Coordinates of N, CA and C in Angstrom, one line a residue:
M1 N -11.6 26.2 2.0 CA -10.4 25.5 1.6 C -10.4 24.1 2.2
T2 N -9.9 23.2 1.4 CA -9.7 21.8 1.9 C -8.5 21.7 2.7
E3 N -8.3 20.6 3.4 CA -7.2 20.3 4.2 C -5.9 20.3 3.4
N4 N -6.0 19.7 2.2 CA -4.8 19.7 1.3 C -4.4 21.1 0.8
Q5 N -5.4 21.9 0.5 CA -5.1 23.3 0.1 C -4.4 24.1 1.2
I6 N -5.0 23.9 2.4 CA -4.4 24.6 3.6 C -2.9 24.1 3.8
A7 N -2.8 22.8 3.8 CA -1.4 22.2 4.0 C -0.4 22.7 3.0
N8 N -0.8 22.8 1.7 CA 0.1 23.3 0.7 C 0.6 24.7 1.0
K9 N -0.4 25.6 1.4 CA 0.0 27.0 1.7 C 0.9 27.0 3.0
V10 N 0.5 26.2 4.0 CA 1.3 26.2 5.2 C 2.7 25.7 4.9
I11 N 2.9 24.7 4.1 CA 4.2 24.3 3.7 C 5.1 25.4 3.1
G12 N 4.5 26.1 2.2 CA 5.2 27.2 1.6 C 5.6 28.3 2.6
I13 N 4.7 28.6 3.5 CA 5.0 29.6 4.6 C 6.1 29.0 5.5
A14 N 6.0 27.7 5.9 CA 7.0 27.1 6.7 C 8.4 27.2 6.0
I15 N 8.4 26.9 4.7 CA 9.7 27.0 4.0 C 10.3 28.4 4.1
D16 N 9.4 29.4 3.9 CA 9.9 30.8 4.0 C 10.4 31.1 5.4
V17 N 9.8 30.6 6.5 CA 10.2 30.8 7.8 C 11.6 30.2 8.0
H18 N 11.7 28.9 7.5 CA 13.0 28.2 7.6 C 14.1 28.9 6.9
K19 N 13.8 29.4 5.7 CA 14.8 30.1 4.9 C 15.3 31.3 5.7
A20 N 14.4 32.0 6.4 CA 14.8 33.2 7.1 C 15.5 32.9 8.4
L21 N 15.2 31.9 9.1 CA 15.8 31.6 10.4 C 16.9 30.5 10.3
G22 N 16.8 29.5 9.4 CA 17.7 28.4 9.4 C 17.5 27.5 10.5
P23 N 18.2 26.4 10.5 CA 18.1 25.3 11.6 C 18.8 25.8 12.8
G24 N 18.5 25.1 13.9 CA 19.3 25.3 15.2 C 18.6 26.0 16.3
L25 N 17.4 26.6 16.0 CA 16.7 27.3 17.1 C 15.8 26.4 17.8
L26 N 15.2 26.9 18.9 CA 14.3 26.1 19.7 C 13.0 26.0 18.9
E27 N 12.3 24.9 19.2 CA 10.9 24.7 18.6 C 10.0 25.9 18.8
S28 N 10.1 26.5 20.0 CA 9.2 27.6 20.3 C 9.4 28.8 19.4
A29 N 10.6 29.0 19.0 CA 10.9 30.2 18.1 C 10.2 29.9 16.7
Y30 N 10.3 28.7 16.2 CA 9.7 28.4 14.9 C 8.2 28.5 15.1
K31 N 7.7 28.0 16.2 CA 6.2 28.0 16.4 C 5.7 29.5 16.4
E32 N 6.4 30.4 17.1 CA 5.9 31.8 17.2 C 6.0 32.4 15.8
C33 N 7.1 32.2 15.1 CA 7.3 32.8 13.7 C 6.3 32.2 12.7
L34 N 6.1 30.9 12.7 CA 5.1 30.3 11.8 C 3.7 30.8 12.1
C35 N 3.4 30.9 13.4 CA 2.0 31.3 13.8 C 1.8 32.8 13.3
Y36 N 2.8 33.6 13.5 CA 2.8 35.0 13.1 C 2.5 35.1 11.6
K37 N 3.3 34.4 10.8 CA 3.1 34.4 9.4 C 1.8 33.9 8.9
L38 N 1.3 32.8 9.5 CA 0.0 32.3 9.2 C -1.1 33.3 9.4
L39 N -1.1 33.9 10.6 CA -2.0 34.9 10.9 C -2.0 36.1 10.0
E40 N -0.7 36.5 9.6 CA -0.5 37.6 8.7 C -1.1 37.2 7.3
E41 N -1.1 36.0 6.9 CA -1.7 35.5 5.7 C -3.2 35.3 5.7
G42 N -3.8 35.6 6.9 CA -5.3 35.5 7.1 C -5.8 34.2 7.5
F43 N -5.0 33.3 8.0 CA -5.5 32.0 8.5 C -5.9 32.2 9.9
F44 N -6.9 31.3 10.3 CA -7.4 31.2 11.7 C -6.4 30.2 12.3
V45 N -5.7 30.6 13.4 CA -4.7 29.7 14.0 C -4.9 29.6 15.5
E46 N -5.0 28.4 16.0 CA -5.0 28.2 17.4 C -3.7 27.6 17.8
K47 N -3.0 28.3 18.8 CA -1.7 27.9 19.2 C -1.8 27.2 20.6
E48 N -1.1 26.0 20.7 CA -1.1 25.3 22.0 C -2.6 24.9 22.3
K49 N -3.3 24.4 21.3 CA -4.7 24.0 21.5 C -4.8 22.8 22.4
P50 N -5.5 22.9 23.6 CA -5.7 21.8 24.5 C -6.4 20.6 23.8
M51 N -6.0 19.4 24.0 CA -6.7 18.2 23.5 C -7.0 17.3 24.7
P52 N -8.2 17.3 25.2 CA -8.6 16.4 26.2 C -8.7 15.0 25.8
L53 N -8.5 14.1 26.7 CA -8.6 12.7 26.4 C -9.9 12.2 27.0
V54 N -10.7 11.5 26.2 CA -12.0 10.9 26.7 C -11.7 9.4 27.0
Y55 N -11.9 9.1 28.3 CA -11.8 7.7 28.7 C -13.0 7.3 29.5
E56 N -13.7 6.3 29.1 CA -14.9 5.8 29.7 C -15.9 6.9 29.9
E57 N -16.1 7.7 28.9 CA -17.0 8.9 28.9 C -16.6 10.0 29.8
V58 N -15.4 10.0 30.3 CA -15.0 11.1 31.2 C -13.9 11.9 30.4
K59 N -14.0 13.2 30.4 CA -13.1 14.0 29.7 C -12.0 14.4 30.7
L60 N -10.7 14.0 30.3 CA -9.6 14.1 31.2 C -8.6 15.1 30.5
D61 N -8.2 16.1 31.3 CA -7.1 17.0 30.8 C -5.8 16.4 31.2
C62 N -5.1 15.8 30.2 CA -3.8 15.2 30.4 C -2.7 16.0 30.0
G63 N -2.9 17.3 29.6 CA -1.9 18.1 29.2 C -1.5 18.0 27.7
Y64 N -2.3 17.3 26.9 CA -2.0 17.2 25.5 C -2.3 18.6 24.8
R65 N -1.4 19.0 24.0 CA -1.6 20.3 23.3 C -1.1 20.2 21.8
I66 N -1.9 20.6 20.9 CA -1.5 20.7 19.5 C -0.7 21.9 19.3
D67 N 0.5 21.9 18.7 CA 1.3 23.1 18.5 C 0.5 24.1 17.8
L68 N 0.0 23.8 16.6 CA -0.8 24.8 15.9 C -2.0 24.0 15.2
L69 N -3.2 24.6 15.3 CA -4.3 24.1 14.5 C -4.8 25.2 13.6
V70 N -4.7 24.9 12.3 CA -5.0 25.9 11.3 C -6.4 25.7 10.7
E71 N -7.2 26.7 10.7 CA -8.6 26.7 10.1 C -9.4 25.6 10.7
R72 N -9.1 25.2 11.9 CA -9.9 24.1 12.6 C -9.9 22.8 11.9
K73 N -8.9 22.6 11.0 CA -8.8 21.4 10.2 C -7.4 20.8 10.1
L74 N -6.4 21.5 10.2 CA -5.0 21.0 9.9 C -4.2 21.1 11.2
V75 N -3.7 19.9 11.6 CA -2.9 19.8 12.8 C -1.4 20.0 12.4
I76 N -0.7 20.9 13.1 CA 0.7 21.1 12.8 C 1.5 20.8 14.1
E77 N 2.3 19.8 14.0 CA 3.2 19.5 15.1 C 4.6 19.9 14.7
L78 N 5.3 20.7 15.5 CA 6.6 21.2 15.2 C 7.7 20.6 16.1
K79 N 8.8 20.4 15.4 CA 10.0 19.8 16.2 C 11.2 20.5 15.7
S80 N 12.2 20.5 16.6 CA 13.6 20.9 16.2 C 14.5 19.9 16.8
V81 N 14.6 18.8 16.1 CA 15.3 17.6 16.6 C 16.3 17.1 15.5
D82 N 17.2 16.2 15.9 CA 18.2 15.7 15.0 C 17.5 14.9 13.9
A83 N 16.5 14.1 14.2 CA 15.7 13.3 13.2 C 14.3 13.0 13.8
L84 N 13.4 13.0 12.9 CA 12.0 12.6 13.3 C 12.0 11.1 13.4
N85 N 11.2 10.6 14.4 CA 11.1 9.2 14.6 C 9.7 8.8 14.7
D86 N 9.5 7.5 15.0 CA 8.1 7.0 15.0 C 7.3 7.6 16.2
V87 N 7.9 8.0 17.3 CA 7.2 8.6 18.4 C 6.6 9.9 18.0
H88 N 7.3 10.7 17.2 CA 6.8 12.0 16.7 C 5.6 11.8 15.8
M89 N 5.7 10.8 15.0 CA 4.6 10.4 14.1 C 3.4 10.0 14.9
A90 N 3.6 9.1 15.9 CA 2.5 8.6 16.7 C 1.9 9.8 17.5
Q91 N 2.7 10.7 18.0 CA 2.1 11.8 18.8 C 1.2 12.7 17.9
T92 N 1.6 12.9 16.7 CA 0.8 13.7 15.8 C -0.5 13.0 15.4
L93 N -0.4 11.7 15.1 CA -1.6 10.9 14.8 C -2.5 10.8 16.0
T94 N -2.0 10.7 17.2 CA -2.8 10.7 18.4 C -3.7 12.0 18.5
Y95 N -3.0 13.1 18.3 CA -3.7 14.4 18.3 C -4.8 14.4 17.3
M96 N -4.5 13.9 16.1 CA -5.5 13.9 15.0 C -6.7 13.0 15.3
K97 N -6.4 11.9 15.9 CA -7.5 11.0 16.3 C -8.3 11.6 17.4
L98 N -7.7 12.1 18.4 CA -8.4 12.7 19.6 C -9.4 13.8 19.1
G99 N -8.9 14.6 18.1 CA -9.7 15.8 17.6 C -10.5 15.5 16.4
E100 N -10.4 14.2 15.9 CA -11.1 13.8 14.6 C -10.7 14.7 13.5
Y101 N -9.4 14.9 13.3 CA -8.9 15.7 12.2 C -8.3 14.7 11.1
K102 N -8.5 15.1 9.9 CA -8.1 14.2 8.8 C -6.6 14.3 8.4
L103 N -6.0 15.5 8.5 CA -4.7 15.7 8.0 C -3.8 16.4 9.0
G104 N -2.6 16.0 9.0 CA -1.6 16.7 9.9 C -0.3 16.9 9.2
L105 N 0.5 17.9 9.7 CA 1.9 18.1 9.2 C 2.8 18.0 10.4
L106 N 3.8 17.1 10.3 CA 4.9 17.0 11.2 C 6.1 17.7 10.6
I107 N 6.5 18.8 11.2 CA 7.6 19.6 10.6 C 8.8 19.7 11.5
N108 N 9.9 19.2 11.1 CA 11.2 19.3 11.8 C 12.0 20.5 11.2
F109 N 12.2 21.5 12.0 CA 13.0 22.7 11.5 C 14.5 22.5 11.6
N110 N 14.9 21.5 12.3 CA 16.4 21.3 12.5 C 17.0 20.5 11.3
V111 N 16.8 21.0 10.1 CA 17.3 20.3 8.9 C 17.8 21.4 8.0
S112 N 18.8 21.0 7.1 CA 19.3 22.1 6.2 C 18.3 22.4 5.1
L113 N 17.5 21.5 4.6 CA 16.4 21.8 3.7 C 15.1 21.3 4.3
L114 N 14.1 22.2 4.4 CA 12.9 21.9 5.2 C 12.1 20.7 4.5
K115 N 12.2 20.6 3.2 CA 11.5 19.5 2.6 C 11.9 18.1 3.2
N116 N 13.1 18.0 3.7 CA 13.6 16.8 4.3 C 13.1 16.6 5.8
G117 N 12.4 17.7 6.3 CA 11.9 17.6 7.6 C 10.4 17.6 7.7
L118 N 9.7 17.4 6.5 CA 8.3 17.4 6.4 C 7.7 16.1 6.3
K119 N 6.6 15.8 7.0 CA 5.8 14.6 6.9 C 4.4 14.9 6.9
R120 N 3.6 14.4 5.9 CA 2.2 14.6 5.9 C 1.6 13.3 6.5
I121 N 0.7 13.5 7.4 CA 0.1 12.4 8.1 C -1.4 12.4 7.9
I122 N -1.9 11.3 7.5 CA -3.3 11.1 7.2 C -4.0 10.2 8.3
N123 N -5.1 10.7 8.8 CA -5.8 9.9 9.8 C -6.7 9.0 9.1
G124 N -6.4 7.7 9.1 CA -7.2 6.7 8.4 C -8.5 6.3 9.0
S125 N -8.9 7.0 10.1 CA -10.1 6.6 10.8 C -11.3 7.1 10.1
F126 N -11.1 7.9 9.0 CA -12.3 8.5 8.3 C -12.7 7.6 7.1

């Protein structure tokens, strides 16, 4: 499956999770439910995947963690905030660059319609 095909399926599953739970919960609740549904659909999912930072050829563990990495290709960063902002986009793009991933989804579950909380992010480094 390509990154786009995975992303399209993940978006559909995220919409189902949002319809079931609605807005207003903690990010961790959405992460657990989305991870559960993705696994149930047969996806390989890594939750809280550590992302080391390489600086001057030294690998440093700075505590960076990708919320969900699907099929070792798609970065998913989850939020439950009033509004997404540039810092959230930058955070997701940083994870993508550190791991050399092409595509990411930034998903804010604290919205009335999930499509209003979705951002596709492309790593232009490729």
